[in-house]
CSV table of C-alpha atoms and ligand atoms in Angstrom, one decimal:
chain,number,residue,atom,x,y,z
A,1,MET,CA,-16.6,-10.1,18.7
A,2,GLN,CA,-19.0,-9.2,15.9
A,3,LEU,CA,-19.3,-10.9,12.6
A,4,TYR,CA,-21.0,-9.1,9.7
A,5,GLU,CA,-22.9,-11.5,7.4
A,6,LEU,CA,-25.1,-11.3,4.3
A,7,VAL,CA,-28.7,-12.4,5.2
A,8,LEU,CA,-31.4,-12.6,2.5
A,9,ASN,CA,-35.1,-13.3,2.7
A,10,HIS,CA,-36.2,-16.0,5.2
A,11,GLY,CA,-33.1,-15.4,7.3
A,12,ARG,CA,-30.9,-17.2,4.7
A,13,SER,CA,-27.2,-16.6,5.3
A,14,VAL,CA,-26.0,-17.5,1.9
A,15,SER,CA,-22.3,-16.5,1.7
A,16,PRO,CA,-19.8,-19.3,1.4
A,17,PHE,CA,-17.1,-16.9,2.7
A,18,VAL,CA,-19.1,-16.1,5.8
A,19,TRP,CA,-19.6,-19.8,6.5
A,20,ARG,CA,-15.9,-20.3,6.4
A,21,ALA,CA,-15.5,-17.6,9.0
A,22,LYS,CA,-18.4,-18.9,11.1
A,23,MET,CA,-16.9,-22.4,11.2
A,24,ALA,CA,-13.4,-21.1,11.9
A,25,LEU,CA,-14.7,-19.0,14.8
A,26,ALA,CA,-16.6,-22.0,16.2
A,27,HIS,CA,-13.5,-24.1,15.9
A,28,LYS,CA,-11.6,-21.6,18.0
A,29,GLY,CA,-14.5,-21.7,20.6
A,30,PHE,CA,-16.0,-18.3,19.7
A,31,ALA,CA,-19.7,-17.5,19.2
A,32,PRO,CA,-19.6,-13.9,18.0
A,33,GLU,CA,-22.6,-11.6,17.8
A,34,THR,CA,-23.8,-11.6,14.2
A,35,VAL,CA,-24.8,-8.5,12.3
A,36,ALA,CA,-27.0,-9.1,9.3
A,37,ILE,CA,-26.7,-6.9,6.2
A,38,GLY,CA,-28.1,-7.0,2.7
A,39,TYR,CA,-26.5,-6.3,-0.7
A,40,GLY,CA,-27.5,-2.7,-0.4
A,41,ASP,CA,-26.0,-2.0,3.0
A,42,LYS,CA,-22.5,-1.2,1.8
A,43,ALA,CA,-22.5,1.9,4.2
A,44,THR,CA,-22.8,-0.4,7.2
A,45,ILE,CA,-19.5,-2.1,6.5
A,46,ALA,CA,-17.7,1.0,5.0
A,47,PHE,CA,-15.7,1.1,8.3
A,48,SER,CA,-13.8,-2.0,7.1
A,49,GLY,CA,-12.5,-0.2,4.1
A,50,GLN,CA,-14.1,-2.5,1.5
A,51,ASP,CA,-17.6,-3.7,0.6
A,52,ARG,CA,-17.6,-7.5,1.1
A,53,VAL,CA,-18.6,-9.8,4.0
A,54,PRO,CA,-17.4,-11.5,6.1
A,55,VAL,CA,-16.1,-8.7,8.3
A,56,LEU,CA,-15.0,-9.5,11.8
A,57,VAL,CA,-14.7,-6.9,14.6
A,58,ASP,CA,-12.5,-8.4,17.3
A,59,GLY,CA,-12.1,-5.7,20.0
A,60,GLY,CA,-10.3,-2.9,18.3
A,61,THR,CA,-9.3,-4.9,15.2
A,62,VAL,CA,-11.4,-5.0,12.0
A,63,VAL,CA,-10.6,-7.9,9.7
A,64,SER,CA,-12.3,-8.6,6.3
A,65,ASP,CA,-11.8,-11.5,3.9
A,66,SER,CA,-12.4,-15.1,5.1
A,67,TRP,CA,-8.7,-16.1,4.7
A,68,ARG,CA,-7.5,-13.1,6.6
A,69,ILE,CA,-10.0,-13.8,9.3
A,70,ALA,CA,-8.7,-17.4,9.7
A,71,CYS,CA,-5.1,-16.1,9.9
A,72,HIS,CA,-6.1,-13.5,12.5
A,73,LEU,CA,-7.8,-16.1,14.7
A,74,GLU,CA,-4.9,-18.5,14.3
A,75,ASP,CA,-2.3,-15.9,15.1
A,76,LEU,CA,-4.1,-14.2,17.9
A,77,TYR,CA,-5.4,-17.3,19.6
A,78,PRO,CA,-2.6,-19.9,19.3
A,79,ASP,CA,-3.6,-21.6,22.5
A,80,ARG,CA,-7.0,-22.5,21.1
A,81,PRO,CA,-7.5,-25.5,18.7
A,82,SER,CA,-5.4,-24.9,15.6
A,83,LEU,CA,-7.0,-24.2,12.2
A,84,PHE,CA,-4.0,-25.1,10.2
A,85,GLY,CA,-1.7,-27.3,12.2
A,86,GLY,CA,1.5,-25.3,11.7
A,87,ASP,CA,3.1,-23.3,8.9
A,88,GLY,CA,3.1,-26.2,6.4
A,89,GLY,CA,-0.6,-26.8,7.1
A,90,ARG,CA,-1.3,-23.1,6.6
A,91,ALA,CA,0.5,-23.0,3.3
A,92,LEU,CA,-1.4,-26.0,2.0
A,93,ALA,CA,-4.7,-24.7,3.3
A,94,ARG,CA,-4.0,-21.5,1.3
A,95,VAL,CA,-3.5,-23.6,-1.8
A,96,PHE,CA,-6.7,-25.5,-1.1
A,97,ASN,CA,-8.5,-22.2,-0.5
A,98,HIS,CA,-7.5,-21.0,-4.0
A,99,TRP,CA,-8.6,-24.4,-5.5
A,100,CYS,CA,-12.0,-24.0,-3.8
A,101,ASP,CA,-12.4,-20.5,-5.1
A,102,SER,CA,-11.3,-21.1,-8.6
A,103,GLN,CA,-12.7,-24.6,-9.3
A,104,PHE,CA,-15.5,-25.4,-6.9
A,105,LEU,CA,-17.1,-22.0,-6.1
A,106,SER,CA,-16.8,-20.8,-9.7
A,107,SER,CA,-18.9,-23.8,-11.0
A,108,LEU,CA,-21.2,-23.5,-8.0
A,109,PHE,CA,-21.7,-19.8,-8.9
A,110,MET,CA,-23.5,-20.8,-12.1
A,111,LEU,CA,-25.8,-23.1,-10.2
A,112,CYS,CA,-26.5,-20.9,-7.1
A,113,CYS,CA,-26.5,-17.4,-8.6
A,114,ALA,CA,-30.2,-17.4,-9.8
A,115,PRO,CA,-31.6,-19.1,-6.6
A,116,THR,CA,-29.6,-16.5,-4.6
A,117,PHE,CA,-31.2,-13.7,-6.7
A,118,ASP,CA,-34.6,-15.2,-5.9
A,119,LEU,CA,-33.9,-14.9,-2.2
A,120,THR,CA,-32.7,-11.3,-2.6
A,121,PRO,CA,-35.1,-8.6,-1.3
A,122,GLU,CA,-36.7,-6.8,-4.2
A,123,ALA,CA,-35.0,-3.5,-3.4
A,124,ASP,CA,-31.5,-5.1,-3.9
A,125,GLN,CA,-32.4,-7.2,-7.0
A,126,PRO,CA,-31.4,-4.5,-9.5
A,127,TYR,CA,-27.9,-4.2,-7.9
A,128,TYR,CA,-27.5,-8.0,-7.8
A,129,ARG,CA,-28.6,-8.3,-11.4
A,130,GLU,CA,-26.3,-5.5,-12.6
A,131,SER,CA,-23.2,-6.6,-10.6
A,132,ARG,CA,-23.5,-10.2,-11.8
A,133,PHE,CA,-24.0,-9.0,-15.4
A,134,GLN,CA,-20.7,-7.0,-15.0
A,135,TRP,CA,-18.9,-10.2,-13.9
A,136,THR,CA,-20.3,-12.7,-16.4
A,137,GLY,CA,-21.8,-10.7,-19.3
A,138,MET,CA,-25.0,-12.7,-18.6
A,139,THR,CA,-28.5,-12.0,-17.3
A,140,ILE,CA,-29.8,-13.9,-14.3
A,141,GLU,CA,-32.1,-15.7,-16.8
A,142,GLN,CA,-29.1,-16.8,-18.9
A,143,ILE,CA,-27.1,-17.8,-15.8
A,144,ARG,CA,-30.1,-19.9,-14.6
A,145,GLU,CA,-30.0,-21.8,-17.9
A,146,LYS,CA,-26.3,-22.4,-17.6
A,147,GLY,CA,-26.2,-23.9,-14.1
A,148,ASN,CA,-24.6,-27.3,-14.5
A,149,LEU,CA,-24.8,-29.8,-11.7
A,150,LYS,CA,-22.5,-32.3,-13.6
A,151,GLN,CA,-19.7,-29.8,-13.7
A,152,VAL,CA,-20.0,-29.0,-10.0
A,153,ARG,CA,-19.9,-32.7,-9.1
A,154,ALA,CA,-16.9,-33.3,-11.4
A,155,ALA,CA,-15.0,-30.5,-9.7
A,156,LEU,CA,-15.3,-32.4,-6.4
A,157,GLN,CA,-13.1,-35.3,-7.5
A,158,PRO,CA,-10.0,-34.4,-5.4
A,159,MET,CA,-12.2,-34.2,-2.3
A,160,ARG,CA,-13.8,-37.6,-3.1
A,161,LEU,CA,-10.4,-39.3,-3.4
A,162,ALA,CA,-9.2,-37.8,-0.1
A,163,LEU,CA,-12.4,-38.6,1.8
A,164,ALA,CA,-12.1,-42.2,0.7
A,165,GLU,CA,-8.9,-42.4,2.8
A,166,GLN,CA,-9.7,-40.1,5.8
A,167,PRO,CA,-12.8,-38.7,7.5
A,168,PHE,CA,-12.0,-35.0,7.0
A,169,LEU,CA,-10.0,-33.1,4.4
A,170,ALA,CA,-7.5,-32.1,7.1
A,171,GLY,CA,-7.2,-35.7,8.3
A,172,ALA,CA,-8.7,-37.3,11.4
A,173,ALA,CA,-10.4,-34.1,12.6
A,174,PRO,CA,-11.8,-31.1,10.8
A,175,ALA,CA,-9.8,-27.9,10.3
A,176,TYR,CA,-9.7,-24.9,8.0
A,177,ALA,CA,-9.4,-26.9,4.7
A,178,ASP,CA,-12.8,-28.5,5.6
A,179,TYR,CA,-14.4,-25.2,6.5
A,180,CYS,CA,-13.1,-23.7,3.3
A,181,ALA,CA,-14.9,-26.3,1.1
A,182,PHE,CA,-17.9,-26.6,3.4
A,183,GLY,CA,-18.7,-22.9,2.8
A,184,GLY,CA,-19.6,-23.8,-0.8
A,185,PHE,CA,-21.8,-26.6,0.4
A,186,MET,CA,-23.6,-24.2,2.7
A,187,TRP,CA,-24.3,-21.8,-0.2
A,188,ALA,CA,-25.9,-24.7,-2.1
A,189,ARG,CA,-27.8,-26.0,0.9
A,190,ILE,CA,-29.2,-22.6,1.9
A,191,SER,CA,-30.0,-21.1,-1.6
A,192,THR,CA,-30.6,-24.1,-3.8
A,193,GLY,CA,-30.8,-27.5,-2.2
A,194,PRO,CA,-28.8,-30.8,-2.4
A,195,ILE,CA,-26.2,-31.1,-5.1
A,196,LEU,CA,-24.5,-34.5,-4.4
A,197,GLU,CA,-25.5,-37.7,-6.1
A,198,GLU,CA,-26.8,-40.5,-3.9
A,199,GLY,CA,-23.9,-42.6,-2.6
A,200,ASP,CA,-21.3,-39.9,-3.1
A,201,ILE,CA,-18.7,-40.3,-0.3
A,202,VAL,CA,-18.6,-36.5,0.0
A,203,GLU,CA,-22.1,-36.6,1.4
A,204,GLY,CA,-20.9,-38.5,4.5
A,205,TRP,CA,-18.4,-35.8,5.1
A,206,ARG,CA,-21.0,-33.1,4.6
A,207,GLN,CA,-23.2,-34.7,7.2
A,208,ARG,CA,-20.4,-34.8,9.7
A,209,MET,CA,-19.7,-31.1,9.0
A,210,LEU,CA,-23.3,-30.2,9.5
A,211,ASP,CA,-23.2,-31.9,12.9
A,212,LEU,CA,-20.1,-30.0,14.1
A,213,PHE,CA,-20.4,-27.4,17.0
A,214,ASP,CA,-23.8,-28.7,18.1
A,215,GLY,CA,-25.2,-28.5,14.6
A,216,LEU,CA,-24.3,-24.9,14.0
A,217,ALA,CA,-24.6,-25.2,10.2
A,218,ARG,CA,-27.5,-27.7,10.2
A,219,LYS,CA,-29.7,-25.3,12.2
A,220,ALA,CA,-29.3,-22.4,9.8
A,221,PRO,CA,-32.4,-21.6,7.7
A,222,SER,CA,-32.0,-23.3,4.3
A,223,ALA,CA,-33.6,-24.5,1.1
A,224,GLU,CA,-32.6,-28.1,1.9
A,225,ILE,CA,-34.8,-29.9,4.4
A,226,ASP,CA,-33.1,-32.6,6.4
B,1,GSH,N1,-12.3,-13.1,-0.9
B,1,GSH,C1,-13.4,-12.7,-0.1
B,1,GSH,C2,-14.7,-12.7,-0.8
B,1,GSH,C3,-15.9,-12.1,-0.1
B,1,GSH,C4,-17.1,-12.0,-0.9
B,1,GSH,O1,-17.1,-12.0,-2.2
B,1,GSH,N2,-18.3,-11.9,-0.2
B,1,GSH,C5,-19.5,-11.8,-0.9
B,1,GSH,C6,-20.6,-12.6,-0.3
B,1,GSH,S1,-20.6,-14.2,-0.9
B,1,GSH,C7,-20.1,-10.3,-0.8
B,1,GSH,O2,-19.9,-9.7,0.2
B,1,GSH,N3,-20.8,-9.9,-1.9
B,1,GSH,C8,-21.4,-8.6,-1.8
B,1,GSH,C9,-21.7,-8.1,-3.2
B,1,GSH,O3,-21.7,-8.9,-4.1
B,1,GSH,O4,-22.0,-7.0,-3.3
B,1,GSH,C10,-13.5,-13.6,1.2
B,1,GSH,O5,-12.8,-14.7,1.1
B,1,GSH,O6,-14.0,-13.3,2.2
């Protein structure tokens, strides 16, 4: 297996979507070879028929998009630990995936976008600047001003309430819902630094997630120092 990921300066693998895939692969017991690309390396992943990471090559199958990768792993390797815990769990994980993208990652974007720009090799900075302007109508400097930690923290309230009752979002043990949200925390950790207030119950969960799979996520080069 090969996993294509976005790696910026100082070996920083910033993509929240790639982290979802990395954790899902580890959950299934896979340690794929990773292929690092930059924002400018669209030609390298053109074989996948689109221009985003993660891209997983599993034998003769090419899968892009973190959700589709999770479904591929669940469907192809049903005898390995389940990511969803059945069809109902898969449907709810999909709802949660959409919540993460539209509520959590969108507020995190305003916070992590400029620090991610700072980590982008100079040659790719014009592309990054221009593409983010197309999405938001704002310059990197304007986005940097707008980053709002309070808004990010407020978005996490459903997670806070759930984690007061159970150690992981998926219940007693981690599963895809956890990896889905954790991807965002890895973007923050790697590009920007800590985002949680001291004493936040989400922090205990984040530490447990960092420890999973022999510290896979904790060992990744990051802005945050443990
Ligand atoms: N819906 C996709 C989103 C993938 C995505 O947006 N990946 C970003 C990395 S965070 C990317 O490849 N960006 C390249 C670019 O902005 O040119 C997924 O869940 O995998």
